[in-house]
Tab-separated table of C-alpha atoms in Angstrom:
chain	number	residue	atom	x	y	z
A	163	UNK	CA	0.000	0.000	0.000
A	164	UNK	CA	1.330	3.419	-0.711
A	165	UNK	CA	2.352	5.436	1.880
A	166	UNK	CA	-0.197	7.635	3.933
A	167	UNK	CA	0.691	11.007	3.772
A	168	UNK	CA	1.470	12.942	6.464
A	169	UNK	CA	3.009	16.477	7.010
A	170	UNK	CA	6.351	17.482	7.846
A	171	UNK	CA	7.123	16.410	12.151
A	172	UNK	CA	3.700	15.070	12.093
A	173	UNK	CA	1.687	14.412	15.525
A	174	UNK	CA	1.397	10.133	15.982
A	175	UNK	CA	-0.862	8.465	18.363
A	176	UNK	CA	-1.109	5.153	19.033
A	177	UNK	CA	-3.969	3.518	21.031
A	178	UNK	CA	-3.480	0.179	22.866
A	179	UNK	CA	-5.889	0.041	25.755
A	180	UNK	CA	-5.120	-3.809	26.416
A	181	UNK	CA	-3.317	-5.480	29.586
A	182	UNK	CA	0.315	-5.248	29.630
A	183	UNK	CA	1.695	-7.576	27.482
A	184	UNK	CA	-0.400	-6.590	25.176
A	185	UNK	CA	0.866	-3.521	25.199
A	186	UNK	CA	4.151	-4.453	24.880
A	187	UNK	CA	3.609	-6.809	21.572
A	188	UNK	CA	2.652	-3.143	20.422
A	189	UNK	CA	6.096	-2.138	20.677
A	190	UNK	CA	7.116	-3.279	16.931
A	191	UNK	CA	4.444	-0.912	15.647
A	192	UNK	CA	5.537	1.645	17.591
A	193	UNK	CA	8.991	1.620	16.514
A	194	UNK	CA	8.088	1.132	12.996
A	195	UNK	CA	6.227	3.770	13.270
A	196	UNK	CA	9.779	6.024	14.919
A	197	UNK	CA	11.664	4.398	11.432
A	198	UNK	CA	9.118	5.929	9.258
A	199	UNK	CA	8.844	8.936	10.514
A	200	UNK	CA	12.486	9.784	12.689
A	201	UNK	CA	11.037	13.631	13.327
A	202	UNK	CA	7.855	12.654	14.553
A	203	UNK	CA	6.239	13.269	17.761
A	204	UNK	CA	4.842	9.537	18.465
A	205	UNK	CA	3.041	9.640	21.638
A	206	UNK	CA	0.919	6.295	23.172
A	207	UNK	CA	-2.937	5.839	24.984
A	208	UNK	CA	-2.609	3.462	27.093
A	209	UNK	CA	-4.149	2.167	30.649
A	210	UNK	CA	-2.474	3.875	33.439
A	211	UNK	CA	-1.653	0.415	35.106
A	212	UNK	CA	-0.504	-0.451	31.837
A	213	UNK	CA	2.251	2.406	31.271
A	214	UNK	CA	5.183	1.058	33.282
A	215	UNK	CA	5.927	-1.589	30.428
A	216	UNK	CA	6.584	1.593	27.948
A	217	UNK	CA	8.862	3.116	30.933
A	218	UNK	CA	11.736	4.607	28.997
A	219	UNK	CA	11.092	3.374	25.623
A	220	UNK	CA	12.974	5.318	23.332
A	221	UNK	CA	10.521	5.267	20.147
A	222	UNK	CA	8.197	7.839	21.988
A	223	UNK	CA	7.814	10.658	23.391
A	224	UNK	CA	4.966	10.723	26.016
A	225	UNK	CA	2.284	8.643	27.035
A	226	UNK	CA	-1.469	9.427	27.958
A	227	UNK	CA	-2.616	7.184	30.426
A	228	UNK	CA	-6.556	6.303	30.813
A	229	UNK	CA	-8.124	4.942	34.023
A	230	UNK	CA	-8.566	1.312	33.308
A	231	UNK	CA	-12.083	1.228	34.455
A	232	UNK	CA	-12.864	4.968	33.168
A	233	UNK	CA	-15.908	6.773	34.053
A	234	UNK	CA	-17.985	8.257	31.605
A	235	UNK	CA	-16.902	12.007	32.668
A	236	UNK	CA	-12.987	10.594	32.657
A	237	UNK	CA	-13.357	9.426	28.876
A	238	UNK	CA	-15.089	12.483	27.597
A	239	UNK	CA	-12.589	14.906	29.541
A	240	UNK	CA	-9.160	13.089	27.353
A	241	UNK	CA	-11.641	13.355	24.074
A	242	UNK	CA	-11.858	16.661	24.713
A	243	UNK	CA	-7.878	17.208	25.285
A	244	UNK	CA	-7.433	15.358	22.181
A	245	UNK	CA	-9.543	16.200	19.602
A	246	UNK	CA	-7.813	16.140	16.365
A	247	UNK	CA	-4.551	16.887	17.468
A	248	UNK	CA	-2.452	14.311	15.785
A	249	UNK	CA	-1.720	13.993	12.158
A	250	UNK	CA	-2.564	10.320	12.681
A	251	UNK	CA	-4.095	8.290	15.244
A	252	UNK	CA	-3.121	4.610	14.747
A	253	UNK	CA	-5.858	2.089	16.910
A	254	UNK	CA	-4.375	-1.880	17.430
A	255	UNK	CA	-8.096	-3.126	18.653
A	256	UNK	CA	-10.876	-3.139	16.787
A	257	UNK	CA	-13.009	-2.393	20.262
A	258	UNK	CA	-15.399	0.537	19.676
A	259	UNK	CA	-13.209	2.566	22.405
A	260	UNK	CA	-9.967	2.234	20.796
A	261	UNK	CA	-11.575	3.149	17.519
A	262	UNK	CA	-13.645	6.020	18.229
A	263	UNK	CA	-10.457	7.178	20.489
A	264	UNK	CA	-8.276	7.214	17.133
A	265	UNK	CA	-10.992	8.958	15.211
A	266	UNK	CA	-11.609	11.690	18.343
A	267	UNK	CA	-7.643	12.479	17.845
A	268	UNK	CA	-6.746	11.985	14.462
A	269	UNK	CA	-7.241	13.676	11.406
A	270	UNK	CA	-6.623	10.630	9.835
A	271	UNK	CA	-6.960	7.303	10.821
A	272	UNK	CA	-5.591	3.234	10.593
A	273	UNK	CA	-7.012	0.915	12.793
A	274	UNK	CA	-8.312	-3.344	12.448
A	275	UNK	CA	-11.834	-3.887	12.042
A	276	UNK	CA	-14.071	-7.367	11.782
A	277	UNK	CA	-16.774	-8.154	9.948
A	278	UNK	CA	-20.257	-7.407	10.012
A	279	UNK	CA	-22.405	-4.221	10.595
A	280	UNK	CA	-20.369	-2.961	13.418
A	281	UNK	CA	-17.084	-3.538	11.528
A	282	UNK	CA	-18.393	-1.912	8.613
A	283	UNK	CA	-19.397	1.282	10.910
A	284	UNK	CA	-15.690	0.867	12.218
A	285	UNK	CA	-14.113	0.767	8.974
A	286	UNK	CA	-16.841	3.777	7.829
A	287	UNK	CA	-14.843	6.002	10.734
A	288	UNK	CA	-11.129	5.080	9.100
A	289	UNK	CA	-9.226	6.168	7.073
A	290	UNK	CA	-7.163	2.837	6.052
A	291	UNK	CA	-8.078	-0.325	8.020
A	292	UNK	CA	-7.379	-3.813	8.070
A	293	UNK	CA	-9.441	-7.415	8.562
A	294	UNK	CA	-9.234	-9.153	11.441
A	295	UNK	CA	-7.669	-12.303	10.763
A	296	UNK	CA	-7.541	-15.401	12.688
A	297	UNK	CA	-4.830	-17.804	13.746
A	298	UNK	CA	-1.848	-15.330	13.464
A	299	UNK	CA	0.029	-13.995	16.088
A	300	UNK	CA	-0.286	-10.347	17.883
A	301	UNK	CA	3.049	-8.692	16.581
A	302	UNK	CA	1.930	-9.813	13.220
A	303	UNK	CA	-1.711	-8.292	13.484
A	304	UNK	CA	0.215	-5.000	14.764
A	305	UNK	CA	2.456	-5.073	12.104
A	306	UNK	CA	-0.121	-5.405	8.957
A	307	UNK	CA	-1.294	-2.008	10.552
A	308	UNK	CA	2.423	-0.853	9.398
A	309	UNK	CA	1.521	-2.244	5.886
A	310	UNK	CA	-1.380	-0.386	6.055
A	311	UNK	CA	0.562	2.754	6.231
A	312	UNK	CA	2.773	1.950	3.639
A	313	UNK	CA	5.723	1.843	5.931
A	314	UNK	CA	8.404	-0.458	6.390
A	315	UNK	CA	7.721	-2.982	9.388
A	316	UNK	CA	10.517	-3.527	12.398
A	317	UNK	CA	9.614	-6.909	14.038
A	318	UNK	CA	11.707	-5.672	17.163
A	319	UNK	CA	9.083	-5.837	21.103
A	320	UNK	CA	11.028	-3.004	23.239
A	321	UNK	CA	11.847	-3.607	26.569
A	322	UNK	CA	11.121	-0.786	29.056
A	323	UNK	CA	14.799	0.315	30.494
A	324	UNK	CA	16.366	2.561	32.676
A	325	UNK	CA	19.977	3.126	33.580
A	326	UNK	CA	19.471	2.349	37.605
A	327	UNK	CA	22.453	1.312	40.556
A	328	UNK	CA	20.377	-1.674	41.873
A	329	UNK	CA	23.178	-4.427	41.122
A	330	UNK	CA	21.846	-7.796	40.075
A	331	UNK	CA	23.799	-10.937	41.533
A	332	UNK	CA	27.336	-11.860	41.410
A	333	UNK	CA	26.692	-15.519	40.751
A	334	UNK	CA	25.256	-17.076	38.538
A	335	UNK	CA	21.167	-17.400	38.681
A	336	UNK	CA	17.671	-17.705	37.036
A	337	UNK	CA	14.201	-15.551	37.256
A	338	UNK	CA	11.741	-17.285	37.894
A	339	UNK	CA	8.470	-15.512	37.642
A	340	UNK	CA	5.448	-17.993	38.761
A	341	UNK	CA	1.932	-15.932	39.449
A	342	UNK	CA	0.223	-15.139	36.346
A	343	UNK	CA	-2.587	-12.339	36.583
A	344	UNK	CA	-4.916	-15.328	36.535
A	345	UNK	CA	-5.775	-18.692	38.142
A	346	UNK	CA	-6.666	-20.744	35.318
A	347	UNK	CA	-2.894	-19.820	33.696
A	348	UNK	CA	-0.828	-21.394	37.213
A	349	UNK	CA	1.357	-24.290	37.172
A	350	UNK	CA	1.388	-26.302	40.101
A	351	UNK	CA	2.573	-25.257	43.743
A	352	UNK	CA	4.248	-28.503	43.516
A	353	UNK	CA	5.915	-28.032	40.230
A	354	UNK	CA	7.454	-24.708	41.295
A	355	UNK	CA	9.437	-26.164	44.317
A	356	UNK	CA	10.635	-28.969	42.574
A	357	UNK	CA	11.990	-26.816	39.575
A	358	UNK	CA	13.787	-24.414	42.167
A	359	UNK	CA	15.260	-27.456	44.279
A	360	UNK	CA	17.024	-28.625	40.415
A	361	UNK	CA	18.311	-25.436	40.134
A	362	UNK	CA	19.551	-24.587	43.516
A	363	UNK	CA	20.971	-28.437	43.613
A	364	UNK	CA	23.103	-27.349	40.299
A	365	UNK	CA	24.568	-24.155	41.806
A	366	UNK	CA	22.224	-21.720	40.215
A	367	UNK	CA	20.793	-18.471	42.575
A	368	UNK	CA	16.861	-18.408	42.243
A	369	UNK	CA	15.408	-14.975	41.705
A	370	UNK	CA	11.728	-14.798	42.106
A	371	UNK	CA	10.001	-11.864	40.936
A	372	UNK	CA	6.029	-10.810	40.698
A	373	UNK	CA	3.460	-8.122	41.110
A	374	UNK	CA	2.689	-6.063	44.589
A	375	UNK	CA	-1.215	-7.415	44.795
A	376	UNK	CA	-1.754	-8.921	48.015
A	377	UNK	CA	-3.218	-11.976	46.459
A	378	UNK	CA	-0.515	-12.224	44.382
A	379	UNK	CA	2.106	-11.912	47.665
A	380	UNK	CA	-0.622	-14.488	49.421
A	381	UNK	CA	-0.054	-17.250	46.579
A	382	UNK	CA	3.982	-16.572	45.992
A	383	UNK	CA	4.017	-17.226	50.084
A	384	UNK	CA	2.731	-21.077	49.433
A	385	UNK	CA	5.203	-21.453	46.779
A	386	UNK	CA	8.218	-20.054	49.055
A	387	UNK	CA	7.777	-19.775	52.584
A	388	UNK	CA	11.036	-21.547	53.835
A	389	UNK	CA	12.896	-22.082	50.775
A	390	UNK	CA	16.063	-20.117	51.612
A	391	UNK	CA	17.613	-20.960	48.134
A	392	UNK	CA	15.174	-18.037	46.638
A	393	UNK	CA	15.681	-14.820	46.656
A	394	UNK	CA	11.856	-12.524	46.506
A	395	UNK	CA	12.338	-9.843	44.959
A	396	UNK	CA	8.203	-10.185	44.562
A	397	UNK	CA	6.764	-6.734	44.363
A	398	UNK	CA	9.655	-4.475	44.697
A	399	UNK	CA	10.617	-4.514	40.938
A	400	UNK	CA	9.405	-2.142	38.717
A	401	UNK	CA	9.919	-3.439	34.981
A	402	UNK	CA	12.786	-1.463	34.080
A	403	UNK	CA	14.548	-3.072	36.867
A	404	UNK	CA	12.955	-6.943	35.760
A	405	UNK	CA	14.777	-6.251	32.290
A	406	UNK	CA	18.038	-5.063	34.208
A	407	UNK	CA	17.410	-9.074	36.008
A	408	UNK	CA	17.021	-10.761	32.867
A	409	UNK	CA	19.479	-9.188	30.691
A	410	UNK	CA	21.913	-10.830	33.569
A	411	UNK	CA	19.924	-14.136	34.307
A	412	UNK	CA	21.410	-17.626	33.074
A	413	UNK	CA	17.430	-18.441	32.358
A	414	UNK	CA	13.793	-17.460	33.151
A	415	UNK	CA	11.202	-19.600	33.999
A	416	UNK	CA	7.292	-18.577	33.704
A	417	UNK	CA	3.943	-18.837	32.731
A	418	UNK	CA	1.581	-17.037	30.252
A	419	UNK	CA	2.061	-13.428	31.375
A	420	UNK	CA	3.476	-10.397	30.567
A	421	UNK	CA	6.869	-10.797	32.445
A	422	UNK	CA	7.425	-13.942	29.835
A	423	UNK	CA	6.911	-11.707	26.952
A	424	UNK	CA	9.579	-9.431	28.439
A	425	UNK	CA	11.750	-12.338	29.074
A	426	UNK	CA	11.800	-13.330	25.658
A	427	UNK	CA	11.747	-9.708	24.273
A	428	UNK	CA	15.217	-9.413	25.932
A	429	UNK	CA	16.687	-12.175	25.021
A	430	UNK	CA	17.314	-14.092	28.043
A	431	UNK	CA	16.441	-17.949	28.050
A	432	UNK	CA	13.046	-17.832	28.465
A	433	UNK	CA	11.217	-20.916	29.320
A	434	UNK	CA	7.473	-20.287	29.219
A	435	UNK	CA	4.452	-22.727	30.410
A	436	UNK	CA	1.796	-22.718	28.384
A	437	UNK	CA	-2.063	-24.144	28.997
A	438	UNK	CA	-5.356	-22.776	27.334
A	439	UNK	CA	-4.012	-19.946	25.615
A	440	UNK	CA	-2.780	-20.551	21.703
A	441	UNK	CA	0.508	-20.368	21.113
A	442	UNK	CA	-0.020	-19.593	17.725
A	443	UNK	CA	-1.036	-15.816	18.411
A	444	UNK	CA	0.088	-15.064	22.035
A	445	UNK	CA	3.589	-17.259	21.795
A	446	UNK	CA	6.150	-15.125	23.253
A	447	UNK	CA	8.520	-13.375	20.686
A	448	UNK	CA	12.046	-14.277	20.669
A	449	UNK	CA	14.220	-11.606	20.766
A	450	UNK	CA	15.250	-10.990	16.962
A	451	UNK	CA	11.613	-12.099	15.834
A	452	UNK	CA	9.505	-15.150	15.123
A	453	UNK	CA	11.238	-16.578	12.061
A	454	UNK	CA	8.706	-19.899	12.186
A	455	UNK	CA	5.388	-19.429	13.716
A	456	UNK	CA	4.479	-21.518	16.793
A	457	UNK	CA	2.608	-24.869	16.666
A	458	UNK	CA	-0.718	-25.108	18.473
A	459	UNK	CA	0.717	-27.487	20.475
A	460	UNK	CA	3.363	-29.901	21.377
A	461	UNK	CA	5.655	-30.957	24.334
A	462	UNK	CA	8.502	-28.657	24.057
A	463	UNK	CA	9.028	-26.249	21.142
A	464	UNK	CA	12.133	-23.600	20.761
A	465	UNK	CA	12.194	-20.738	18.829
A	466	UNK	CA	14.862	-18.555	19.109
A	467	UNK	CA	15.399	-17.487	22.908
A	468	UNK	CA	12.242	-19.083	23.465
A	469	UNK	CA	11.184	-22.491	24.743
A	470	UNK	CA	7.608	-22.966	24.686
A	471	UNK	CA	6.352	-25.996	27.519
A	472	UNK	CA	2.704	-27.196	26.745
A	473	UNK	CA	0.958	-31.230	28.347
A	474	UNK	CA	-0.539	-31.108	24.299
A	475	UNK	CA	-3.639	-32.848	25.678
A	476	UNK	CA	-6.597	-33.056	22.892
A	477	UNK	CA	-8.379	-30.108	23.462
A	478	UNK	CA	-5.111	-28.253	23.391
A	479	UNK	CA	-5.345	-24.716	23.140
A	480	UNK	CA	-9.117	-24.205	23.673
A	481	UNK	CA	-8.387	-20.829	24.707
A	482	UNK	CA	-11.058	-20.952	27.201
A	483	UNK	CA	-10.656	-19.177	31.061
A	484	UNK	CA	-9.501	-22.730	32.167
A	485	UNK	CA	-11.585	-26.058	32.335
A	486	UNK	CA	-14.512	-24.419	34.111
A	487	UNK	CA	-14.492	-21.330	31.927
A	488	UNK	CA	-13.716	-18.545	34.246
A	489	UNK	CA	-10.568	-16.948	35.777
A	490	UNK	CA	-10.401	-18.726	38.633
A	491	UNK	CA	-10.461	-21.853	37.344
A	492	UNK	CA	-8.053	-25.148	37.341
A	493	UNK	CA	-6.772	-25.699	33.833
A	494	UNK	CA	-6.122	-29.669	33.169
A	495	UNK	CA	-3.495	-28.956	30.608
A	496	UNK	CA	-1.055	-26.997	33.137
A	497	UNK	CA	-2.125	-29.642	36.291
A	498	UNK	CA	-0.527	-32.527	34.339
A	499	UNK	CA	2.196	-30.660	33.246
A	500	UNK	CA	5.484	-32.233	34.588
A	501	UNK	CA	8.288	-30.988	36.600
A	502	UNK	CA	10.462	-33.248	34.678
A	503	UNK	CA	9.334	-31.761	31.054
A	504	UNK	CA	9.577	-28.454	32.131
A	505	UNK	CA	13.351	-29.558	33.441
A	506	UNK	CA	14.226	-30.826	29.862
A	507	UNK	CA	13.448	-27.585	28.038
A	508	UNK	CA	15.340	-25.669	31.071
A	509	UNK	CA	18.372	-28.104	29.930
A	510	UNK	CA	18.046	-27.443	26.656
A	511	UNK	CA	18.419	-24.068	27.026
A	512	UNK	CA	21.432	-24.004	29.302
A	513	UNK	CA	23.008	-26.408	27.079
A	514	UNK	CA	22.403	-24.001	23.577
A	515	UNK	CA	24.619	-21.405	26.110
A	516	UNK	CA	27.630	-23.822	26.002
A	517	UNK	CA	30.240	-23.102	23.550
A	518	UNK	CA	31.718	-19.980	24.217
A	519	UNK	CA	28.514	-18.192	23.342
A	520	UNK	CA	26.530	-15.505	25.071
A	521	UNK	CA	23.646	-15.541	27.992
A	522	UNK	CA	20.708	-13.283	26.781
A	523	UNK	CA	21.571	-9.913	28.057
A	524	UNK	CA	25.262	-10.604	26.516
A	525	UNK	CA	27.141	-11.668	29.554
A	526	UNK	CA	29.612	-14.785	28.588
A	527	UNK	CA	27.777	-17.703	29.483
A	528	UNK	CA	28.529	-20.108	32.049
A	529	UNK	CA	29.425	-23.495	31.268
A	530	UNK	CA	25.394	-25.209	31.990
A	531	UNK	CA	25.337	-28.152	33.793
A	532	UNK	CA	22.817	-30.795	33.849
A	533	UNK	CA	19.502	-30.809	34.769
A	534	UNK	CA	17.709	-33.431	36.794
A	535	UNK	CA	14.539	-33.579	39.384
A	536	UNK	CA	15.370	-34.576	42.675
A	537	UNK	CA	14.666	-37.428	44.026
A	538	UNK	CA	11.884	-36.676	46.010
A	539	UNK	CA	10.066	-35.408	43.181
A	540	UNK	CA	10.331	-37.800	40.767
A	541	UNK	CA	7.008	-39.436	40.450
């Protein structure tokens, strides 16, 4: 497609009113967006307990934050502030929010749109827009918005960073990050321990990081309590400082959330455990891009940085909220998932170190050393 035209240091916004990593995956548009236009004031709407993962991204220049549950008076006060006052507002949902949003601030407009009457009205209020598609992944539905524009795409998620003091260990360690925003996406209490005892047992520090809610703190403190061999840093970490971790960290360990996407954004090992959701759109994206997309499932798939940990029972991904269809819910897939397959992708990825290559944040690697369960937890 030919490319939009916009005016000399034109205004950009781009609205991604999503959960965090989300937000993040919206990073290659963003900085597509910087490469197209170098002079450009690029600017991002986002939830306010959302903006910490653009903290001191360098592709933009401020960021608007919105109340995540906004009243009505909240909403049409920041339509007000920015009514037409970009040269383009760019939407990545095709949500009637998000879309009326990038019409309300742009004079012209790009967003996604479905099908049927209320996608027609969307694409009605748009300047350029594309189809929803299914089956492909989020970076890739961000970046056929760059198409749209006629611009060049840069497949590249950007980590939020800071130059901070905090030092990160001396030895050698991993991240492991094991309470994801929702029930139905958690591994096993049992699973956890046994992963951090194979570690520890193989001379490896255990960093374990995750986010300040008290029922967050409440199910990290079953994992834990006792286990001097981990260090919580649970709630004290703001994401720069997570990226400073895992640019240092020998591996990461996690589940489906948004600390995995920034794992594999920054190149570290990233192990991620995988249940309901479909790999195929919401795989985490190695650092240097997705070169083969992910299967829908399997036992342990690798691409790039990235190994992807899945119990590929039948109904594997149903992309339901767990086996009982809501958030709290048990999810069969991750239940049955065993310490000792999780173990074998954690040795894989210690053992593609070896060599006289580089860890992810490009500190020499350690020679890795062999993974196994203990004893007690082999069953």
């Amino acid at each position: 497609m030919t490319l939009i035209e916009l005016p000399s240091n034109p205004r950009i916004l781009v609205v991604a009113l999503r959960r965090l990593g989300d937000v993040l995956l919206t990073t290659p548009l963003i900085r597509s967006l910087r490469r197209a236009w170098p002079d450009a004031r690029i600017d991002a709407l986002v939830f306010a307990d959302t903006a910490g993962i653009l903290t001191g991204n360098s592709d933009l220049n401020g960021v608007i934050e919105l109340p995540a549950r906004p009243r009505a008076v909240e909403s049409l006060k920041l339509a007000a502030r920015l009514w037409k006052r970009y040269a383009l507002a760019v939407s990545t949902q095709s949500g009637d929010r998000p879309t009326l949003f990038a019409w309300i601030a742009g004079q012209r407009h790009v967003g996604p749109v479905g099908s049927g009457p209320q996608g027609a009205l969307r694409r009605a209020l748009l300047d350029r827009s594309v189809p929803l598609t299914e089956g492909i992944h989020r970076v890739e539905e961000v970046l056929r918005l760059a198409d749209a524009l006629g611009i060049a795409r840069v497949p590249e998620v950007v980590c939020p960073w800071i130059d901070m003091a905090r030092n990160v260990p001396e030895k050698p360690f991993a991240v492991i990050h094991a309470a994801p925003m929702f029930r139905y996406k958690q591994w096993t209490r049992e699973g956890w321990r046994a992963l951090a005892a194979a570690l520890a047992g193989r001379g490896l520090g255990i960093v374990a990081t995750g986010g300040p809610s008290a029922a967050e703190r409440a199910y990290l403190d079953e994992i834990w309590q006792g286990d001097t061999s981990v260090t919580r840093l649970d709630g004290r970490l703001s994401f720069p400082e997570i990226t400073r971790y895992l640019a240092q960290a020998r591996i990461y360990i996690g589940p489906d959330t948004s600390v995995t996407h920034l794992a594999a954004a920054s190149g570290c090992p990233t192990i991620a455990l995988f249940g309901p959701t479909d790999p195929r759109r919401w795989g985490p994206w190695p650092q240097g891009g997705l070169r083969e997309p992910w299967a829908a499932s399997g036992t342990i798939q690798r691409r790039g940085n990235v190994w992807l940990v899945q119990h590929p029972l039948p109904c594997l991904p149903c992309q339901q909220e767990g086996c009982e269809r809501h958030i709290e819910s048990f999810s069969e897939c991750l239940d049955q998932l065993s310490p000792r397959r999780v173990l074998q992708a954690v040795e894989q990825a210690l053992a593609a170190q070896d060599g006289g290559g580089t860890s992810g944040g490009g500190v020499p690697a350690q020679r890795p050393v062999r993974m196994s369960m203990p004893r007690a937890a082999k069953s």
